[in-house]
CSV table of C-alpha atoms and ligand atoms in Angstrom, one decimal:
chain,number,residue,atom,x,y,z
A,298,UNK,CA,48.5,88.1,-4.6
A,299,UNK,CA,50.9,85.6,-4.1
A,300,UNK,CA,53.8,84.6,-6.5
A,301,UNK,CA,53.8,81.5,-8.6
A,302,UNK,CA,57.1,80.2,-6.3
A,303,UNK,CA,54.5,80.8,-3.3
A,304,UNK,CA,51.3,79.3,-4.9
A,305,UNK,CA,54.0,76.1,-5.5
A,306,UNK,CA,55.4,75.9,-2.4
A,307,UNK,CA,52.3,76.7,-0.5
A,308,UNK,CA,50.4,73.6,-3.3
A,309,UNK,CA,53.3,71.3,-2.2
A,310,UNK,CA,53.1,71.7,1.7
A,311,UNK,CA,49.1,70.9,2.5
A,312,UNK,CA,48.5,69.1,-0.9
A,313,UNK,CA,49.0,65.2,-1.7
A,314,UNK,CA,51.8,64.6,-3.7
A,315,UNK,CA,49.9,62.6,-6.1
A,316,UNK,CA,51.2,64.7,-9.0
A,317,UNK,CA,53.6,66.3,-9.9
A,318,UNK,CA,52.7,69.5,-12.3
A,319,UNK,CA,55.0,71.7,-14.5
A,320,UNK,CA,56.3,74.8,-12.9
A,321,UNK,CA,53.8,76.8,-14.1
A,322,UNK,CA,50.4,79.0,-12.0
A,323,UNK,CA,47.3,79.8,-14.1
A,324,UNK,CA,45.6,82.5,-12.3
A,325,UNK,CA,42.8,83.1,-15.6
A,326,UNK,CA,42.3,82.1,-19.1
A,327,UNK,CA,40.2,82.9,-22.1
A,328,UNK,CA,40.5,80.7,-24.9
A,329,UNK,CA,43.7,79.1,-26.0
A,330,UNK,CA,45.6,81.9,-23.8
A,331,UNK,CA,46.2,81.8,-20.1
A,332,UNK,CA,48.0,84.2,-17.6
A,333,UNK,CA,50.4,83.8,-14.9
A,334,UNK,CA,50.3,85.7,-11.6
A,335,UNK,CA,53.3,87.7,-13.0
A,336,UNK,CA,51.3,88.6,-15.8
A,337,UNK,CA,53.2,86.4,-18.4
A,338,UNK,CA,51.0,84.8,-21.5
A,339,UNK,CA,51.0,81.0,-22.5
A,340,UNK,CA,49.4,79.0,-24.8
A,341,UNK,CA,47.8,76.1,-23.6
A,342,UNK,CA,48.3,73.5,-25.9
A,343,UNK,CA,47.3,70.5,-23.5
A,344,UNK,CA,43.8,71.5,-22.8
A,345,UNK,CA,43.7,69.9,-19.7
A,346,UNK,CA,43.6,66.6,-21.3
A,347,UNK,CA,40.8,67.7,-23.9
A,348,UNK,CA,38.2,68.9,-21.3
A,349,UNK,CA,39.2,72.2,-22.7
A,350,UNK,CA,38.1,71.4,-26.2
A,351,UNK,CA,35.8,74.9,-26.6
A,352,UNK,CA,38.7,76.9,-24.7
A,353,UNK,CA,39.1,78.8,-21.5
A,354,UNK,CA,36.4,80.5,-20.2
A,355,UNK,CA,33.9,80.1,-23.8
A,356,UNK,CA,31.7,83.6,-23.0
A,357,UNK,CA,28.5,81.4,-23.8
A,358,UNK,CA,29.2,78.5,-21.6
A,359,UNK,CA,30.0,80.5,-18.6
A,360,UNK,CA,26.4,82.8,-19.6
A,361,UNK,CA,24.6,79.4,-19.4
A,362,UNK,CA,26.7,78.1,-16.2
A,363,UNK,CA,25.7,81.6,-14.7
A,364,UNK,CA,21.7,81.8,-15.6
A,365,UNK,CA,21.3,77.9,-14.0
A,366,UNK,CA,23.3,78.6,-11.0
A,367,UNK,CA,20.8,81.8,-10.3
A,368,UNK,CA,18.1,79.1,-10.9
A,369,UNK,CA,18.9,75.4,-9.5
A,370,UNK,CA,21.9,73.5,-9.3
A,371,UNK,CA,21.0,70.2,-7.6
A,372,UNK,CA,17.7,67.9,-7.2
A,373,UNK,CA,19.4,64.5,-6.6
A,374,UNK,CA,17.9,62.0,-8.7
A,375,UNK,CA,15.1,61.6,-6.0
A,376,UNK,CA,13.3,64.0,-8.1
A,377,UNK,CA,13.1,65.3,-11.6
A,378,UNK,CA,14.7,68.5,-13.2
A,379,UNK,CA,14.1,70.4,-15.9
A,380,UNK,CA,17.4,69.9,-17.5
A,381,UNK,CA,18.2,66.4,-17.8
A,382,UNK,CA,15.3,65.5,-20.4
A,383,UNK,CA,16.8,68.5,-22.6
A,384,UNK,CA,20.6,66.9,-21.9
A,385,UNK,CA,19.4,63.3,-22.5
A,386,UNK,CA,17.7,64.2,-25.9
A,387,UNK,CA,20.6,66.2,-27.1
A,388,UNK,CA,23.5,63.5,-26.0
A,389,UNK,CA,21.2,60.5,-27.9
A,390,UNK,CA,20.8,62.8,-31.1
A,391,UNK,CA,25.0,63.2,-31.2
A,392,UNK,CA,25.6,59.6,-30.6
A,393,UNK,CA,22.8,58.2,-32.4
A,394,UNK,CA,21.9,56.3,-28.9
A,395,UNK,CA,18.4,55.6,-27.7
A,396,UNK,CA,19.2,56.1,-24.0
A,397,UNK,CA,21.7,57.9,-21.9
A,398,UNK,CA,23.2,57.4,-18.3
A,399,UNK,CA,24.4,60.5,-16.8
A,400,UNK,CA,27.6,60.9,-14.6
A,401,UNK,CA,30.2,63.0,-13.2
A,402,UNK,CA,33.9,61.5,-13.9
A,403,UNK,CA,35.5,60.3,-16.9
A,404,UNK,CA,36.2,56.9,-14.3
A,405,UNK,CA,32.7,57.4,-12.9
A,406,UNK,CA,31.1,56.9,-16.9
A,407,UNK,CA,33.8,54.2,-17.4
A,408,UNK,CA,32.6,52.4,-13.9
A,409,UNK,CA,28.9,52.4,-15.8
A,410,UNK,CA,29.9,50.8,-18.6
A,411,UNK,CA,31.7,48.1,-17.2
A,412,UNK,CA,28.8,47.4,-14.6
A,413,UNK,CA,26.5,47.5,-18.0
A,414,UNK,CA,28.5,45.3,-19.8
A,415,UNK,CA,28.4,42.4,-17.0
A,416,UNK,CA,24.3,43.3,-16.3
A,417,UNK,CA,24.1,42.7,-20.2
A,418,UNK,CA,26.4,39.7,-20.1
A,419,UNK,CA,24.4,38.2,-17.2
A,420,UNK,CA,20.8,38.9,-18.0
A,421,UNK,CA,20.5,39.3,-22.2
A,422,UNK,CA,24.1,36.6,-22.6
A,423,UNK,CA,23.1,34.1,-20.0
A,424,UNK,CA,27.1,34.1,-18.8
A,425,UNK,CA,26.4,33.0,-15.4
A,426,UNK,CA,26.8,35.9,-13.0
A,427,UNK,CA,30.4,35.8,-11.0
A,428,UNK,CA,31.8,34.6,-14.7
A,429,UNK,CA,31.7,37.3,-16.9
A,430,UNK,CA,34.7,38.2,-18.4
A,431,UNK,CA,36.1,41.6,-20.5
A,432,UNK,CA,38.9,42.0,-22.6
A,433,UNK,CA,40.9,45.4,-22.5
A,434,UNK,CA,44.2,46.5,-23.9
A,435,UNK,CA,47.9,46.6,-22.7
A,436,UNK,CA,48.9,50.3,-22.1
A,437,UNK,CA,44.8,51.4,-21.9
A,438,UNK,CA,44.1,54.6,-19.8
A,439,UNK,CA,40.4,54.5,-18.3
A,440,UNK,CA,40.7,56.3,-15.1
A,441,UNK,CA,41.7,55.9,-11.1
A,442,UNK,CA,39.0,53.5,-9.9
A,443,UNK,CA,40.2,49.9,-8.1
A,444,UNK,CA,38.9,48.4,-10.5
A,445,UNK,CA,40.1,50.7,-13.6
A,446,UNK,CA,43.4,50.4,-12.1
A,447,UNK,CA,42.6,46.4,-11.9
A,448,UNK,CA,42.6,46.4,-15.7
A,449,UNK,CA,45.5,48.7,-16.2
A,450,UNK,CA,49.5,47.5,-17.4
A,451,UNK,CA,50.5,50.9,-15.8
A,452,UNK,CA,52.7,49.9,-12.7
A,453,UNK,CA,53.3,53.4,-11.0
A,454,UNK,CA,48.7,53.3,-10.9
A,455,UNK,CA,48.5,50.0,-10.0
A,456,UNK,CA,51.0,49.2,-7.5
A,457,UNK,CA,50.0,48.7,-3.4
A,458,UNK,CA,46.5,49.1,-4.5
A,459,UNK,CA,45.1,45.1,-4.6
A,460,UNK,CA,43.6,43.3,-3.9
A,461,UNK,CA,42.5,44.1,-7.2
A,462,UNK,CA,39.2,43.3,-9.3
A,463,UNK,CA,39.1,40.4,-11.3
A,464,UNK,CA,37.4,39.5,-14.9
A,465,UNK,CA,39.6,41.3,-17.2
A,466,UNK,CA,41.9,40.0,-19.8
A,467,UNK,CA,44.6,42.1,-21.4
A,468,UNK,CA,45.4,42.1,-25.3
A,469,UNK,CA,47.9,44.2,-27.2
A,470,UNK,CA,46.6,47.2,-29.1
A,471,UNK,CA,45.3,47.7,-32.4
A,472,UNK,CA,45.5,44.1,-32.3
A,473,UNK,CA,42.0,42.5,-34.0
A,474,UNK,CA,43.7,38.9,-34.6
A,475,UNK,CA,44.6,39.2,-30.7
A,476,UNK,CA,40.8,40.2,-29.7
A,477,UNK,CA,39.3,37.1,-31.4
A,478,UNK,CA,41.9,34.9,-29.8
A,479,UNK,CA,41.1,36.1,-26.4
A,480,UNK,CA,37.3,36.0,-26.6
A,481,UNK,CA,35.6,32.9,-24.9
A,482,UNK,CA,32.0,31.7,-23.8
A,483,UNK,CA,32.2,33.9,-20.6
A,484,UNK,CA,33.4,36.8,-22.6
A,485,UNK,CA,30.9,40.1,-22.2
A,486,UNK,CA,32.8,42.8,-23.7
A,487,UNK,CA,35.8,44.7,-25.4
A,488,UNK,CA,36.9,48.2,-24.1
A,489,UNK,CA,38.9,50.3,-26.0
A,490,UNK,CA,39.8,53.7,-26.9
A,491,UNK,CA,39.6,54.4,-30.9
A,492,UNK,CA,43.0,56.6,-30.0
A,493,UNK,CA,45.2,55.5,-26.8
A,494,UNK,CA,45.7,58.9,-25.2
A,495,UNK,CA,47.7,59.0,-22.3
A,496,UNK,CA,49.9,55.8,-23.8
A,497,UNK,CA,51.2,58.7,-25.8
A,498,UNK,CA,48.5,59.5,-29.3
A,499,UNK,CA,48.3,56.0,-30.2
A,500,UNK,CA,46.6,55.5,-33.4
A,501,UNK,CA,45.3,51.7,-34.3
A,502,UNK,CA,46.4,50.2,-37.7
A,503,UNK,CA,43.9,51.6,-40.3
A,504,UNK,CA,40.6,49.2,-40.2
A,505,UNK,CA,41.9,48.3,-36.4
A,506,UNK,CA,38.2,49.6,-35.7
A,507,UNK,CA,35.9,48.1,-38.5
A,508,UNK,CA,37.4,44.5,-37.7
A,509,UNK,CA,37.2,45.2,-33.4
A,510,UNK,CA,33.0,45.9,-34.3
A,511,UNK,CA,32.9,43.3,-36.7
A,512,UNK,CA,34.3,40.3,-34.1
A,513,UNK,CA,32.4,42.1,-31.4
A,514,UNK,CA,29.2,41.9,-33.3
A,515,UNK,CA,30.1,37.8,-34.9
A,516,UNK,CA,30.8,36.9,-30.7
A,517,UNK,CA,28.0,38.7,-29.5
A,518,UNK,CA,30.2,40.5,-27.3
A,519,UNK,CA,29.4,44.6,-26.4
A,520,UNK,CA,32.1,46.7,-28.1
A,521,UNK,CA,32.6,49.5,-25.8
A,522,UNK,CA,34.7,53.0,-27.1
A,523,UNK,CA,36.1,55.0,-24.6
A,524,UNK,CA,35.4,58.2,-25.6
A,525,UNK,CA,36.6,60.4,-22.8
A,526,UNK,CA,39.5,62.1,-24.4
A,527,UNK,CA,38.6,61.4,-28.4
A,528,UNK,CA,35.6,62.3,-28.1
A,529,UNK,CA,33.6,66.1,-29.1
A,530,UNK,CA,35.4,66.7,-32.4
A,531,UNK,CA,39.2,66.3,-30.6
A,532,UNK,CA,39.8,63.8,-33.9
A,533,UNK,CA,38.1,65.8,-36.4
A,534,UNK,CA,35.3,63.7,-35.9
A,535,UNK,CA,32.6,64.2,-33.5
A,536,UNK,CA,33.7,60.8,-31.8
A,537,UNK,CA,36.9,58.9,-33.1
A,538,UNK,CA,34.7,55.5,-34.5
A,539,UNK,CA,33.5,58.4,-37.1
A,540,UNK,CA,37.0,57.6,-38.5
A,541,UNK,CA,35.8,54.2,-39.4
A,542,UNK,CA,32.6,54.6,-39.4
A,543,UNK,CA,31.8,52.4,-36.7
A,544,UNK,CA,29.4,53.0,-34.9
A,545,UNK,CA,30.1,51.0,-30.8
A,546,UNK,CA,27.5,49.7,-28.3
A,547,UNK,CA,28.3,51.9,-26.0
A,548,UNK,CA,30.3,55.3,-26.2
A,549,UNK,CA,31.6,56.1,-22.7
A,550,UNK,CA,32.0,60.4,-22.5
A,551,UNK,CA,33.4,63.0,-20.2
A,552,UNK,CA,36.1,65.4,-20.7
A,553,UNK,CA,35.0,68.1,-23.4
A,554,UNK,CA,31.1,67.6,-22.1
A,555,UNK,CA,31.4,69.6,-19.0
A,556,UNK,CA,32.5,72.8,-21.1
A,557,UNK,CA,35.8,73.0,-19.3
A,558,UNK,CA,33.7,74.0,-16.5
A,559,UNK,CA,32.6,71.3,-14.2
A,560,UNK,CA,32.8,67.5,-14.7
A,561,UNK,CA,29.9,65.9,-16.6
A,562,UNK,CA,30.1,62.4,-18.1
A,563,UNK,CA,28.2,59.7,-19.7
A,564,UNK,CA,27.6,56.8,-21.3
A,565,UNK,CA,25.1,56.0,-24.4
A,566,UNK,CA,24.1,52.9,-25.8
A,567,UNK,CA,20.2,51.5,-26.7
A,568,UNK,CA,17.4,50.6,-25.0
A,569,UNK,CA,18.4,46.7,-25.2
A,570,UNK,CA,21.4,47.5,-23.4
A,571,UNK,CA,20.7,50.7,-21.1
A,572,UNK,CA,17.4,48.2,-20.1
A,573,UNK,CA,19.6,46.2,-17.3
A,574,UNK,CA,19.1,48.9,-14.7
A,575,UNK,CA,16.6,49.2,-13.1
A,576,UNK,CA,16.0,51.9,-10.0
A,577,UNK,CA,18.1,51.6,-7.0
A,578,UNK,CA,20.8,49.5,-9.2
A,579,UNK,CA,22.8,52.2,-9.7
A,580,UNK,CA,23.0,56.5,-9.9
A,581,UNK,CA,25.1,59.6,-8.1
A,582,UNK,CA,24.1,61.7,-6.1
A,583,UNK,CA,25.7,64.8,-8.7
A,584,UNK,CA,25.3,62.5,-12.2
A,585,UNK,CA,22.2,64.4,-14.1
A,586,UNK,CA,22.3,67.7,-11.9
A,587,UNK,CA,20.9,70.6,-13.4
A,588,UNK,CA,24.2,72.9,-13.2
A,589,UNK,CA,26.4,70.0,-15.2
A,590,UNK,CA,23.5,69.1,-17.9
A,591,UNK,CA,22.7,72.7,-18.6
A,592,UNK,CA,26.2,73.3,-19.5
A,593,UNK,CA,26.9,70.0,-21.1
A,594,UNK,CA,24.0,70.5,-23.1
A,595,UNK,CA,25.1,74.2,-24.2
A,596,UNK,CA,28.1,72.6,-25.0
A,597,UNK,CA,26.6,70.2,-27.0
A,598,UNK,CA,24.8,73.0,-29.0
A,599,UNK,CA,27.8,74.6,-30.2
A,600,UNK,CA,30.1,72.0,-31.0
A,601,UNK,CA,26.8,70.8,-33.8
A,602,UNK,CA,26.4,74.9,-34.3
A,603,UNK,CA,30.1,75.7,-34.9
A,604,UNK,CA,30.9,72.5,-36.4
A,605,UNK,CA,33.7,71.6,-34.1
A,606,UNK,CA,34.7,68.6,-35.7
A,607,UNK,CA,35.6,70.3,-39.1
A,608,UNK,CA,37.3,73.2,-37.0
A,609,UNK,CA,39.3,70.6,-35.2
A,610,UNK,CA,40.2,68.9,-38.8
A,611,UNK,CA,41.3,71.4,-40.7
A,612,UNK,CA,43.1,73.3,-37.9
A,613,UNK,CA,44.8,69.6,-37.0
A,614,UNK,CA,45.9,69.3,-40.8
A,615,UNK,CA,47.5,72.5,-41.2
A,616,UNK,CA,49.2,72.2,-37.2
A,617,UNK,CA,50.7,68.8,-38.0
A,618,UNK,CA,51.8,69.9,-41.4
A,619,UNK,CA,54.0,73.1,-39.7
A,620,UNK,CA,55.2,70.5,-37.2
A,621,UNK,CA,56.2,67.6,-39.9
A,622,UNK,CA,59.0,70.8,-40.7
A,623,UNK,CA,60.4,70.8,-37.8
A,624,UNK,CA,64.1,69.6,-38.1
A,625,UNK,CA,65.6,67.8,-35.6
A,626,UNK,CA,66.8,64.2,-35.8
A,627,UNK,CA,65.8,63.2,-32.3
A,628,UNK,CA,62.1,63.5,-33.7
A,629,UNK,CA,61.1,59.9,-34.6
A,630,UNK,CA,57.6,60.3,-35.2
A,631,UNK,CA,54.7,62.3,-35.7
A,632,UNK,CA,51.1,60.9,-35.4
A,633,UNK,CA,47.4,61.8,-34.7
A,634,UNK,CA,44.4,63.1,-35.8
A,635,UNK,CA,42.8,66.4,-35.8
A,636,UNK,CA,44.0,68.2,-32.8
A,637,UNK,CA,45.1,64.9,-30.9
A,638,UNK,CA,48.6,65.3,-32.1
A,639,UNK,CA,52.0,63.3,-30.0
A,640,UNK,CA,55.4,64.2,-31.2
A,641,UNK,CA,57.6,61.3,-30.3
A,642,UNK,CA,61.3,61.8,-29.3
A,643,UNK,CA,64.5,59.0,-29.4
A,644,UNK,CA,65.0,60.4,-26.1
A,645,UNK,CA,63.3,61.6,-23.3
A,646,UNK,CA,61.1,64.9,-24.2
A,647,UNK,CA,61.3,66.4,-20.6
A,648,UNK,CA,63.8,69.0,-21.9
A,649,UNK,CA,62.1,69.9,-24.6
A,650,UNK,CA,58.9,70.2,-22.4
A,651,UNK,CA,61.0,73.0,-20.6
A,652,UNK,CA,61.9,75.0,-23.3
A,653,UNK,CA,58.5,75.0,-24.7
A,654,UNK,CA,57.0,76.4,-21.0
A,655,UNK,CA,60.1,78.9,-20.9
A,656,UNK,CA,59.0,80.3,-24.6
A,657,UNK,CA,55.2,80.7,-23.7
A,658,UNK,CA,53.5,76.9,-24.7
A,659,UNK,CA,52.2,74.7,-22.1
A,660,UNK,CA,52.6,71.3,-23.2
A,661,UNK,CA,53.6,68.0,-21.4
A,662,UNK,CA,55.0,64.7,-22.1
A,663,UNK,CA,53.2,61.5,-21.9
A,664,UNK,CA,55.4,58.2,-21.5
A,665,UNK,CA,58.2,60.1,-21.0
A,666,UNK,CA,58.8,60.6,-24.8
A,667,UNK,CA,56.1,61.8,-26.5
A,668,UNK,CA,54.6,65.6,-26.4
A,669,UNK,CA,51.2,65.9,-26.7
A,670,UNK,CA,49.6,69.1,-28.6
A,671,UNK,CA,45.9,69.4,-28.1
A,672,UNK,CA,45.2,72.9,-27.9
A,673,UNK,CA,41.8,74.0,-27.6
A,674,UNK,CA,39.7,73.3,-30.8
A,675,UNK,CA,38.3,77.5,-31.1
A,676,UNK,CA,42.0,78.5,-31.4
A,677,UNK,CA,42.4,81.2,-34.2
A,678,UNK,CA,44.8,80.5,-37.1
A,679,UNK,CA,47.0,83.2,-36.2
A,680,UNK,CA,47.2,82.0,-32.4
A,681,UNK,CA,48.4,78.6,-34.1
A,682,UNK,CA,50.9,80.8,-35.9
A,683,UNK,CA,52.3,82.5,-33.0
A,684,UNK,CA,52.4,79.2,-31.2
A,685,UNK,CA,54.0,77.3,-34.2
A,686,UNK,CA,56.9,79.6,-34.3
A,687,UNK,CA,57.2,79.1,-30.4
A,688,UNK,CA,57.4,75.2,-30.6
A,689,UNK,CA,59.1,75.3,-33.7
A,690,UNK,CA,62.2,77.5,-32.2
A,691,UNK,CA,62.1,75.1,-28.7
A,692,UNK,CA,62.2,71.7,-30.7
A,693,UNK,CA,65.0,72.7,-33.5
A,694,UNK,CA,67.8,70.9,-33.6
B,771,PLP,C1,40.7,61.1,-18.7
B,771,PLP,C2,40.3,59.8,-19.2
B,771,PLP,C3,39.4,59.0,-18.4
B,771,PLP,C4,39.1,59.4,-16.9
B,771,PLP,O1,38.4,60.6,-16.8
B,771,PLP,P1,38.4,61.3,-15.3
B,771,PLP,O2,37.4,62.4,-15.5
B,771,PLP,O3,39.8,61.8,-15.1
B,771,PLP,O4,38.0,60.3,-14.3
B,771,PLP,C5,38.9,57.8,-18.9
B,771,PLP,N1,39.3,57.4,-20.1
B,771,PLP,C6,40.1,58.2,-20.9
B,771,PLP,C7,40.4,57.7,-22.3
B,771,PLP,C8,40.6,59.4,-20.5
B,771,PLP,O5,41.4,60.1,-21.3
């Protein structure tokens, strides 16, 4: 087996250098634990972004990944499967939606809404097509798309890529005064995530929510929660708008739904909405395959089964608690919800990053200053323990 300095080197030669990942190999991983090729334990407390929500490996997931591969793992949409109809029905009882549209990506579900929102716009609004317009916010993350990218603030995604796709307007965050402003006759719909993730654990002003759904309903405009990385109890809800009890016209998912296995999005919203396709106006080849939706719909299964979004609660209370007593004054801020937690540092938190990988916890920064911890939602108190002491001995001061 190779070494970790020749799985790096070897990673840096023939792959794009489109990232650039922390000095660490993962060779295997069950639950919130994962192994070097030396052997050496970490916690993983980033989850790969959330998608890692039931942990590595979760035995019943890969069971129900294993017994559909034996079976059937692709049809295309050209035909039907077995699968999707079980999938579909599951994913519209968790959101409350009458009708589902399947997908790979996080982008790919995020791509669907948008195209949804300007169908809706042209056909149900009457905003003549080639006019409609949709407001996003300053700092969003949504994906790598042209378009996504389009709508970003984010220089280092954007930059070389136009000419880039118009019909989106840019607001603050957690802004509602700011969304009313900026709405206009051609206006179709708001995108936003209930917690900005990668713009380092954002959470809104209290209510932020309840007025966005409020304007969006007074302007008949489509409020549109990106879900990808909120969503499937990360919060302590089983989507973030729970917080509020709002309830969005469409819910854009990904992330956690594929089981840490395979990518599975989707978005959800009601017949009324979902109604502007018709066949041939859009699909994917992969979106709806048996493989993703027989694992996205175990998934599904055990976050109602194991109640997830309490897990992910209670063990977010008591992990931002032992954090809040970490001393050091460089600290400036603590925020999140559940197990969506960001530390924020006066300075930058790369170093502290290090120390945390060099003790046995894999965390990384976002925005340069903020940690995020997000470890997987099944880990056990006394893995939170172990890990606690860890991060609270790398960020003393
Ligand atoms: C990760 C993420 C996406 C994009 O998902 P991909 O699967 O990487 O395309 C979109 N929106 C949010 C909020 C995300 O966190």
């Amino acid at each position: 087996m190779l070494t970790s300095k020749e799985i790096i080197a070897k990673t840096e030669k023939y792959g794009t250098n489109n990232y650039h990942p922390k000095e660490v190999v993962i060779v295997s991983g069950r639950g919130a634990v994962v192994k070097n090729p030396e052997g050496k334990e970490y916690f993983d407390m980033l989850s790969a972004y959330s998608a890692l929500n039931f942990g590595h490996c979760h035995p019943e997931l890969v069971r129900a990944a294993k017994e559909q591969l034996d079976k059937l793992t692709l049809t295309s949409r050209a035909f039907h499967n077995e699968v999707l109809c079980d999938f579909c029905e599951k994913l519209s009882a968790l959101t409350g939606k009458e009708k589902i549209l399947p997908m790979n990506s996080g982008a790919e579900a995020v791509e669907t809404a948008l195209k949804t929102a300007r169908r809706w716009g042209n056909y149900v609004k009457g905003v003549p097509n080639g006019r409609q317009e949709i407001i996003v916010c300053a700092n969003n993350f949504h994906g790598r798309t042209i378009t996504i990218v389009s709508m970003s603030t984010d220089d280092s995604a954007k930059r070389g890529f136009g000419p880039y796709t118009p019909g989106f307007r840019t607001i603050p965050y957690g802004d509602a005064d700011a969304l009313e402003k900026a709405i206009t006759p051609d206006t179709v719909a708001f995108l936003v995530e209930p917690i900005q993730g990668e713009a380092g654990i954002i959470v809104p002003p209290a209510g932020y929510l309840k007025k966005v759904r409020e304007i969006c309903s007074r302007h008949n405009i489509l409020m549109i929660a990106d879900e990808v990385q909120t969503g499937f109890a990360r919060t302590g809800k089983m989507f973030a708008c729970m917080h509020e009890n709002v309830v969005p016209d469409i819910y854009v998912m990904g992330k956690a739904l594929g089981g840490g296995i395979l990518p599975v999005s989707a978005i959800a919203a009601d017949a009324d909405i979902l109604n502007v396709f018709e066949p041939g106006s859009h699909g994917s080849t992969f979106g709806g395959n048996p493989f993703a939706c027989a694992v996205g719909l175990k998934a599904m299964e055990i976050l109602v089964r194991d109640n997830y979004p309490a897990m992910a609660e209670e063990k977010g209370n008591y992990f931002i608690t032992k954090l809040r007593q970490i001393k050091n004054p460089e600290i400036v801020e603590i925020r999140g919800k559940g197990l969506l937690i960001g530390v924020e540092f006066s300075c930058s938190a790369a170093g502290y990053v290090k120390k945390l990988i060099e003790n046995g916890v894999l965390a990384k920064e976002t925005h340069e200053k903020t940690i995020r911890f997000a470890p997987p939602v099944i880990i056990s108190y006394e893995q939170m323990d172990q890990a606690l002491a860890i991060i609270t001995d790398s960020l003393t001061k």
